[in-house]
Amino acid sequence: MFRYILWDLDNTLLDPRPPERASIRNCFRDFNLGECTDAMLDVYPEINHKWWTMCERGEKPKSEILVGRFTEFLGRFGLRTDIASEFANDYMDRLGDTICPIDGAMETLAALKGRVGQYLVTNGVWASQRKKIQNSGIDKIVDGIFVSEDIGFEKPEEQIYQIVLQRIGCDDRSSVLMVGDSLTTDIKGANNAGIACCWLNRGFKERPTDLRIDYEIHNVSEVPDIVLSSRP
Ligand SMILES: [Mg+2]
């Protein structure tokens, strides 16, 4: 019986893409970089993903990712790279200005409120996550928010789960369900921590064979069925 849900944030409850695009466009205006075209914006996710993958593999520290992805992005279009650090700060600041919930996410959070403990466990950077969480209203629905930067460990490290469960007063790991879109952080993390996991596979990707996946869903709105049907 699940009494606690640990929610991933990006790509599980909120779609990070529209805010990313809006934020970059706004930064182009702030720094007088000329027109920011759709074609330029289309390149950013690939660069961003590449840098975060290096971070997940432990090849680069997070501080280097935050600026490095913009050094590469600006450089790709022959723009000034000496402003990458300021650009990165402005970008983070503006990210929370645009909110785009994933289909069914807000309704699902609201439907489960008071029936199970709901906690955000995100690997994001506190400076940008805080604004997103507040502006989306998610902070008023969930029972607690854990950002890896504060905890000192990241998903998929077992320690982040240990600290989160301790802080929420949960001593029975079988009562916890991790819900997230990422195999390398959310699902691997739940495997490491020995807790149940639900993979949000919105893109209908192939299911890996080297990870334990207890539930697979294609829409967040399937979560209440899993949680409530686990009750005796
Ligand atoms: Mg995610």
PDB file of C-alpha atoms and ligand atoms in Angstrom:
ATOM      1  CA  MET A   1       0.000   0.000   0.000  1.00  0.00           C
ATOM      2  CA  PHE A   2       1.506   3.285  -1.097  1.00  0.00           C
ATOM      3  CA  ARG A   3       1.252   6.075   1.402  1.00  0.00           C
ATOM      4  CA  TYR A   4       3.874   8.354  -0.122  1.00  0.00           C
ATOM      5  CA  ILE A   5       4.562   9.509  -3.669  1.00  0.00           C
ATOM      6  CA  LEU A   6       7.900  10.995  -4.602  1.00  0.00           C
ATOM      7  CA  TRP A   7       7.335  13.080  -7.710  1.00  0.00           C
ATOM      8  CA  ASP A   8       9.927  14.086 -10.227  1.00  0.00           C
ATOM      9  CA  LEU A   9       9.274  17.618 -11.519  1.00  0.00           C
ATOM     10  CA  ASP A  10      10.637  18.278 -15.025  1.00  0.00           C
ATOM     11  CA  ASN A  11       8.962  16.279 -17.787  1.00  0.00           C
ATOM     12  CA  THR A  12       6.779  14.580 -15.203  1.00  0.00           C
ATOM     13  CA  LEU A  13       4.697  17.424 -13.755  1.00  0.00           C
ATOM     14  CA  LEU A  14       5.983  20.403 -15.731  1.00  0.00           C
ATOM     15  CA  ASP A  15       7.084  20.609 -19.342  1.00  0.00           C
ATOM     16  CA  PRO A  16      10.449  22.404 -19.329  1.00  0.00           C
ATOM     17  CA  ARG A  17      10.534  23.050 -23.089  1.00  0.00           C
ATOM     18  CA  PRO A  18       8.181  26.054 -23.507  1.00  0.00           C
ATOM     19  CA  PRO A  19       9.777  27.882 -20.521  1.00  0.00           C
ATOM     20  CA  GLU A  20      13.252  27.146 -21.919  1.00  0.00           C
ATOM     21  CA  ARG A  21      12.358  28.651 -25.266  1.00  0.00           C
ATOM     22  CA  ALA A  22      10.648  31.687 -23.774  1.00  0.00           C
ATOM     23  CA  SER A  23      13.520  32.284 -21.386  1.00  0.00           C
ATOM     24  CA  ILE A  24      16.176  32.128 -24.113  1.00  0.00           C
ATOM     25  CA  ARG A  25      14.178  34.538 -26.283  1.00  0.00           C
ATOM     26  CA  ASN A  26      13.914  36.956 -23.361  1.00  0.00           C
ATOM     27  CA  CYS A  27      17.654  36.703 -22.709  1.00  0.00           C
ATOM     28  CA  PHE A  28      18.369  37.508 -26.353  1.00  0.00           C
ATOM     29  CA  ARG A  29      16.408  40.728 -25.862  1.00  0.00           C
ATOM     30  CA  ASP A  30      18.102  41.482 -22.527  1.00  0.00           C
ATOM     31  CA  PHE A  31      21.559  41.137 -24.066  1.00  0.00           C
ATOM     32  CA  ASN A  32      20.740  42.679 -27.459  1.00  0.00           C
ATOM     33  CA  LEU A  33      21.795  39.576 -29.328  1.00  0.00           C
ATOM     34  CA  GLY A  34      19.482  40.131 -32.279  1.00  0.00           C
ATOM     35  CA  GLU A  35      16.838  37.737 -33.464  1.00  0.00           C
ATOM     36  CA  CYS A  36      16.480  34.356 -31.790  1.00  0.00           C
ATOM     37  CA  THR A  37      14.964  32.092 -34.412  1.00  0.00           C
ATOM     38  CA  ASP A  38      13.008  28.861 -33.932  1.00  0.00           C
ATOM     39  CA  ALA A  39      15.848  27.022 -35.664  1.00  0.00           C
ATOM     40  CA  MET A  40      18.286  28.315 -33.028  1.00  0.00           C
ATOM     41  CA  LEU A  41      15.927  27.322 -30.224  1.00  0.00           C
ATOM     42  CA  ASP A  42      15.593  23.846 -31.722  1.00  0.00           C
ATOM     43  CA  VAL A  43      19.315  23.293 -31.158  1.00  0.00           C
ATOM     44  CA  TYR A  44      19.268  24.083 -27.442  1.00  0.00           C
ATOM     45  CA  PRO A  45      17.668  20.863 -26.062  1.00  0.00           C
ATOM     46  CA  GLU A  46      20.326  18.719 -27.693  1.00  0.00           C
ATOM     47  CA  ILE A  47      23.148  20.848 -26.209  1.00  0.00           C
ATOM     48  CA  ASN A  48      21.445  20.998 -22.821  1.00  0.00           C
ATOM     49  CA  HIS A  49      20.914  17.237 -22.787  1.00  0.00           C
ATOM     50  CA  LYS A  50      24.537  16.617 -23.719  1.00  0.00           C
ATOM     51  CA  TRP A  51      25.804  18.727 -20.808  1.00  0.00           C
ATOM     52  CA  TRP A  52      23.406  17.192 -18.252  1.00  0.00           C
ATOM     53  CA  THR A  53      24.419  13.712 -19.381  1.00  0.00           C
ATOM     54  CA  MET A  54      28.040  14.635 -18.662  1.00  0.00           C
ATOM     55  CA  CYS A  55      26.895  15.784 -15.221  1.00  0.00           C
ATOM     56  CA  GLU A  56      24.920  12.575 -14.577  1.00  0.00           C
ATOM     57  CA  ARG A  57      27.996  10.564 -15.496  1.00  0.00           C
ATOM     58  CA  GLY A  58      30.052  12.610 -13.073  1.00  0.00           C
ATOM     59  CA  GLU A  59      32.276  13.999 -15.820  1.00  0.00           C
ATOM     60  CA  LYS A  60      31.458  17.655 -15.082  1.00  0.00           C
ATOM     61  CA  PRO A  61      30.239  19.475 -11.963  1.00  0.00           C
ATOM     62  CA  LYS A  62      26.816  21.104 -12.128  1.00  0.00           C
ATOM     63  CA  SER A  63      28.322  24.598 -11.873  1.00  0.00           C
ATOM     64  CA  GLU A  64      30.129  23.983 -15.132  1.00  0.00           C
ATOM     65  CA  ILE A  65      26.978  22.690 -16.864  1.00  0.00           C
ATOM     66  CA  LEU A  66      24.938  25.779 -16.112  1.00  0.00           C
ATOM     67  CA  VAL A  67      27.318  28.089 -17.960  1.00  0.00           C
ATOM     68  CA  GLY A  68      28.969  25.629 -20.350  1.00  0.00           C
ATOM     69  CA  ARG A  69      25.748  24.808 -22.192  1.00  0.00           C
ATOM     70  CA  PHE A  70      25.328  28.503 -23.053  1.00  0.00           C
ATOM     71  CA  THR A  71      28.951  28.983 -24.010  1.00  0.00           C
ATOM     72  CA  GLU A  72      28.390  26.195 -26.524  1.00  0.00           C
ATOM     73  CA  PHE A  73      24.961  27.447 -27.602  1.00  0.00           C
ATOM     74  CA  LEU A  74      26.083  31.058 -28.174  1.00  0.00           C
ATOM     75  CA  GLY A  75      29.298  29.913 -29.813  1.00  0.00           C
ATOM     76  CA  ARG A  76      27.355  27.677 -32.191  1.00  0.00           C
ATOM     77  CA  PHE A  77      25.811  30.799 -33.744  1.00  0.00           C
ATOM     78  CA  GLY A  78      28.917  32.957 -33.647  1.00  0.00           C
ATOM     79  CA  LEU A  79      27.564  35.074 -30.800  1.00  0.00           C
ATOM     80  CA  ARG A  80      29.561  36.511 -27.869  1.00  0.00           C
ATOM     81  CA  THR A  81      30.517  33.780 -25.432  1.00  0.00           C
ATOM     82  CA  ASP A  82      32.050  36.126 -22.837  1.00  0.00           C
ATOM     83  CA  ILE A  83      28.525  36.853 -21.577  1.00  0.00           C
ATOM     84  CA  ALA A  84      27.672  33.156 -21.101  1.00  0.00           C
ATOM     85  CA  SER A  85      27.831  33.385 -17.329  1.00  0.00           C
ATOM     86  CA  GLU A  86      25.520  36.413 -17.102  1.00  0.00           C
ATOM     87  CA  PHE A  87      23.293  34.910 -19.784  1.00  0.00           C
ATOM     88  CA  ALA A  88      23.028  31.715 -17.719  1.00  0.00           C
ATOM     89  CA  ASN A  89      21.976  33.640 -14.603  1.00  0.00           C
ATOM     90  CA  ASP A  90      19.386  35.644 -16.496  1.00  0.00           C
ATOM     91  CA  TYR A  91      18.113  32.455 -18.111  1.00  0.00           C
ATOM     92  CA  MET A  92      17.655  30.726 -14.750  1.00  0.00           C
ATOM     93  CA  ASP A  93      15.903  33.752 -13.370  1.00  0.00           C
ATOM     94  CA  ARG A  94      13.458  33.940 -16.263  1.00  0.00           C
ATOM     95  CA  LEU A  95      12.701  30.195 -16.440  1.00  0.00           C
ATOM     96  CA  GLY A  96       9.970  30.402 -13.836  1.00  0.00           C
ATOM     97  CA  ASP A  97       8.157  33.166 -15.743  1.00  0.00           C
ATOM     98  CA  THR A  98       6.547  30.614 -18.063  1.00  0.00           C
ATOM     99  CA  ILE A  99       4.695  27.616 -16.662  1.00  0.00           C
ATOM    100  CA  CYS A 100       3.541  24.671 -18.725  1.00  0.00           C
ATOM    101  CA  PRO A 101       2.107  21.703 -16.800  1.00  0.00           C
ATOM    102  CA  ILE A 102       2.247  18.232 -18.315  1.00  0.00           C
ATOM    103  CA  ASP A 103      -1.199  16.939 -19.365  1.00  0.00           C
ATOM    104  CA  GLY A 104      -3.142  15.796 -16.338  1.00  0.00           C
ATOM    105  CA  ALA A 105      -0.437  16.713 -13.818  1.00  0.00           C
ATOM    106  CA  MET A 106      -2.159  19.447 -11.829  1.00  0.00           C
ATOM    107  CA  GLU A 107      -5.453  17.525 -11.716  1.00  0.00           C
ATOM    108  CA  THR A 108      -3.660  14.403 -10.520  1.00  0.00           C
ATOM    109  CA  LEU A 109      -1.784  16.222  -7.767  1.00  0.00           C
ATOM    110  CA  ALA A 110      -5.032  17.823  -6.630  1.00  0.00           C
ATOM    111  CA  ALA A 111      -6.935  14.523  -6.751  1.00  0.00           C
ATOM    112  CA  LEU A 112      -4.369  12.828  -4.502  1.00  0.00           C
ATOM    113  CA  LYS A 113      -4.035  15.684  -2.043  1.00  0.00           C
ATOM    114  CA  GLY A 114      -4.796  14.519   1.460  1.00  0.00           C
ATOM    115  CA  ARG A 115      -5.010  10.859   0.389  1.00  0.00           C
ATOM    116  CA  VAL A 116      -1.241  10.210   0.213  1.00  0.00           C
ATOM    117  CA  GLY A 117       1.828  12.222   1.125  1.00  0.00           C
ATOM    118  CA  GLN A 118       3.150  13.888  -2.024  1.00  0.00           C
ATOM    119  CA  TYR A 119       6.722  15.140  -2.203  1.00  0.00           C
ATOM    120  CA  LEU A 120       8.751  16.667  -5.003  1.00  0.00           C
ATOM    121  CA  VAL A 121      12.219  15.214  -5.434  1.00  0.00           C
ATOM    122  CA  THR A 122      14.023  17.090  -8.177  1.00  0.00           C
ATOM    123  CA  ASN A 123      17.586  17.235  -9.384  1.00  0.00           C
ATOM    124  CA  GLY A 124      17.164  20.777 -10.607  1.00  0.00           C
ATOM    125  CA  VAL A 125      18.867  23.917  -9.433  1.00  0.00           C
ATOM    126  CA  TRP A 126      17.085  25.599  -6.532  1.00  0.00           C
ATOM    127  CA  ALA A 127      17.292  29.079  -8.060  1.00  0.00           C
ATOM    128  CA  SER A 128      15.227  28.113 -11.088  1.00  0.00           C
ATOM    129  CA  GLN A 129      13.088  25.367  -9.532  1.00  0.00           C
ATOM    130  CA  ARG A 130      11.744  27.571  -6.723  1.00  0.00           C
ATOM    131  CA  LYS A 131      10.111  30.054  -9.067  1.00  0.00           C
ATOM    132  CA  LYS A 132       8.640  27.303 -11.252  1.00  0.00           C
ATOM    133  CA  ILE A 133       7.229  25.459  -8.249  1.00  0.00           C
ATOM    134  CA  GLN A 134       5.713  28.628  -6.793  1.00  0.00           C
ATOM    135  CA  ASN A 135       4.339  30.064 -10.031  1.00  0.00           C
ATOM    136  CA  SER A 136       2.736  26.747 -10.944  1.00  0.00           C
ATOM    137  CA  GLY A 137       0.990  26.527  -7.566  1.00  0.00           C
ATOM    138  CA  ILE A 138       2.475  23.056  -7.003  1.00  0.00           C
ATOM    139  CA  ASP A 139       3.977  24.263  -3.723  1.00  0.00           C
ATOM    140  CA  LYS A 140       0.453  24.681  -2.349  1.00  0.00           C
ATOM    141  CA  ILE A 141      -0.563  21.121  -3.237  1.00  0.00           C
ATOM    142  CA  VAL A 142       2.429  18.985  -2.262  1.00  0.00           C
ATOM    143  CA  ASP A 143       3.474  18.201   1.292  1.00  0.00           C
ATOM    144  CA  GLY A 144       7.161  18.908   0.806  1.00  0.00           C
ATOM    145  CA  ILE A 145       9.834  19.878  -1.707  1.00  0.00           C
ATOM    146  CA  PHE A 146      13.320  18.398  -1.945  1.00  0.00           C
ATOM    147  CA  VAL A 147      15.859  19.855  -4.356  1.00  0.00           C
ATOM    148  CA  SER A 148      19.076  17.901  -4.746  1.00  0.00           C
ATOM    149  CA  GLU A 149      21.177  21.040  -4.438  1.00  0.00           C
ATOM    150  CA  ASP A 150      19.903  21.444  -0.862  1.00  0.00           C
ATOM    151  CA  ILE A 151      20.194  17.793   0.070  1.00  0.00           C
ATOM    152  CA  GLY A 152      23.747  17.402  -1.179  1.00  0.00           C
ATOM    153  CA  PHE A 153      22.959  14.231  -3.156  1.00  0.00           C
ATOM    154  CA  GLU A 154      21.207  13.683  -6.469  1.00  0.00           C
ATOM    155  CA  LYS A 155      18.978  11.018  -7.972  1.00  0.00           C
ATOM    156  CA  PRO A 156      19.940   8.203  -8.625  1.00  0.00           C
ATOM    157  CA  GLU A 157      22.124   8.221  -5.484  1.00  0.00           C
ATOM    158  CA  GLU A 158      20.634   6.138  -2.708  1.00  0.00           C
ATOM    159  CA  GLN A 159      21.516   8.811  -0.130  1.00  0.00           C
ATOM    160  CA  ILE A 160      19.008  11.349  -1.452  1.00  0.00           C
ATOM    161  CA  TYR A 161      16.179   8.869  -0.857  1.00  0.00           C
ATOM    162  CA  GLN A 162      17.514   7.993   2.562  1.00  0.00           C
ATOM    163  CA  ILE A 163      17.501  11.668   3.584  1.00  0.00           C
ATOM    164  CA  VAL A 164      14.090  12.413   2.036  1.00  0.00           C
ATOM    165  CA  LEU A 165      12.440   9.404   3.720  1.00  0.00           C
ATOM    166  CA  GLN A 166      14.012  10.307   7.024  1.00  0.00           C
ATOM    167  CA  ARG A 167      12.772  13.900   6.782  1.00  0.00           C
ATOM    168  CA  ILE A 168       9.214  12.894   5.932  1.00  0.00           C
ATOM    169  CA  GLY A 169       9.204  10.369   8.746  1.00  0.00           C
ATOM    170  CA  CYS A 170       8.814   7.274   6.606  1.00  0.00           C
ATOM    171  CA  ASP A 171      10.483   4.114   7.884  1.00  0.00           C
ATOM    172  CA  ASP A 172       8.758   1.640   5.553  1.00  0.00           C
ATOM    173  CA  ARG A 173      10.190   1.771   2.041  1.00  0.00           C
ATOM    174  CA  SER A 174       7.459  -0.503   0.694  1.00  0.00           C
ATOM    175  CA  SER A 175       4.953   2.311   1.230  1.00  0.00           C
ATOM    176  CA  VAL A 176       6.753   4.643  -1.207  1.00  0.00           C
ATOM    177  CA  LEU A 177       6.290   5.075  -4.955  1.00  0.00           C
ATOM    178  CA  MET A 178       8.681   7.128  -7.085  1.00  0.00           C
ATOM    179  CA  VAL A 179       7.066   8.572 -10.232  1.00  0.00           C
ATOM    180  CA  GLY A 180       9.253  10.020 -12.971  1.00  0.00           C
ATOM    181  CA  ASP A 181      10.165  10.110 -16.637  1.00  0.00           C
ATOM    182  CA  SER A 182      13.899   9.498 -16.377  1.00  0.00           C
ATOM    183  CA  LEU A 183      15.311   5.984 -16.433  1.00  0.00           C
ATOM    184  CA  THR A 184      18.780   7.146 -15.423  1.00  0.00           C
ATOM    185  CA  THR A 185      17.702   9.229 -12.421  1.00  0.00           C
ATOM    186  CA  ASP A 186      14.155   8.411 -11.222  1.00  0.00           C
ATOM    187  CA  ILE A 187      13.917   4.724 -12.045  1.00  0.00           C
ATOM    188  CA  LYS A 188      17.576   3.891 -11.389  1.00  0.00           C
ATOM    189  CA  GLY A 189      17.319   5.850  -8.144  1.00  0.00           C
ATOM    190  CA  ALA A 190      14.243   3.939  -7.005  1.00  0.00           C
ATOM    191  CA  ASN A 191      16.048   0.701  -7.881  1.00  0.00           C
ATOM    192  CA  ASN A 192      19.033   1.808  -5.807  1.00  0.00           C
ATOM    193  CA  ALA A 193      16.841   2.789  -2.872  1.00  0.00           C
ATOM    194  CA  GLY A 194      14.732  -0.354  -3.002  1.00  0.00           C
ATOM    195  CA  ILE A 195      11.460   1.508  -3.463  1.00  0.00           C
ATOM    196  CA  ALA A 196       8.707   0.941  -6.031  1.00  0.00           C
ATOM    197  CA  CYS A 197       8.789   2.993  -9.196  1.00  0.00           C
ATOM    198  CA  CYS A 198       6.430   4.151 -11.894  1.00  0.00           C
ATOM    199  CA  TRP A 199       7.945   5.111 -15.225  1.00  0.00           C
ATOM    200  CA  LEU A 200       6.130   7.901 -17.060  1.00  0.00           C
ATOM    201  CA  ASN A 201       6.866   6.910 -20.635  1.00  0.00           C
ATOM    202  CA  ARG A 202       5.104   9.635 -22.612  1.00  0.00           C
ATOM    203  CA  GLY A 203       7.225   9.037 -25.683  1.00  0.00           C
ATOM    204  CA  PHE A 204       6.444   5.297 -25.850  1.00  0.00           C
ATOM    205  CA  LYS A 205      10.152   4.461 -25.654  1.00  0.00           C
ATOM    206  CA  GLU A 206      11.382   0.915 -25.551  1.00  0.00           C
ATOM    207  CA  ARG A 207      11.397  -0.565 -22.093  1.00  0.00           C
ATOM    208  CA  PRO A 208      14.919  -1.357 -20.835  1.00  0.00           C
ATOM    209  CA  THR A 209      15.696  -4.806 -19.489  1.00  0.00           C
ATOM    210  CA  ASP A 210      18.376  -3.839 -16.968  1.00  0.00           C
ATOM    211  CA  LEU A 211      16.084  -1.907 -14.614  1.00  0.00           C
ATOM    212  CA  ARG A 212      13.191  -2.923 -12.395  1.00  0.00           C
ATOM    213  CA  ILE A 213      10.109  -1.030 -13.553  1.00  0.00           C
ATOM    214  CA  ASP A 214       7.106  -1.783 -11.360  1.00  0.00           C
ATOM    215  CA  TYR A 215       4.604   0.314 -13.288  1.00  0.00           C
ATOM    216  CA  GLU A 216       4.727   1.922 -16.711  1.00  0.00           C
ATOM    217  CA  ILE A 217       2.269   4.654 -17.663  1.00  0.00           C
ATOM    218  CA  HIS A 218       1.845   7.020 -20.595  1.00  0.00           C
ATOM    219  CA  ASN A 219      -0.130   9.710 -18.812  1.00  0.00           C
ATOM    220  CA  VAL A 220       0.262  11.130 -15.296  1.00  0.00           C
ATOM    221  CA  SER A 221      -3.477  10.730 -14.726  1.00  0.00           C
ATOM    222  CA  GLU A 222      -2.915   6.950 -14.442  1.00  0.00           C
ATOM    223  CA  VAL A 223      -1.110   7.406 -11.105  1.00  0.00           C
ATOM    224  CA  PRO A 224      -4.181   7.565  -8.804  1.00  0.00           C
ATOM    225  CA  ASP A 225      -5.347   4.143 -10.035  1.00  0.00           C
ATOM    226  CA  ILE A 226      -1.979   2.619  -9.106  1.00  0.00           C
ATOM    227  CA  VAL A 227      -1.801   4.281  -5.729  1.00  0.00           C
ATOM    228  CA  LEU A 228      -5.398   3.814  -4.683  1.00  0.00           C
ATOM    229  CA  SER A 229      -5.726   0.280  -6.034  1.00  0.00           C
ATOM    230  CA  SER A 230      -2.709  -0.748  -3.947  1.00  0.00           C
ATOM    231  CA  ARG A 231      -4.884  -0.281  -0.881  1.00  0.00           C
ATOM    232  CA  PRO A 232      -6.356  -3.343   0.774  1.00  0.00           C
TER     233      PRO A 232
HETATM  234 MG    MG B   1      12.280  14.449 -15.224  1.00  0.00          MG
END
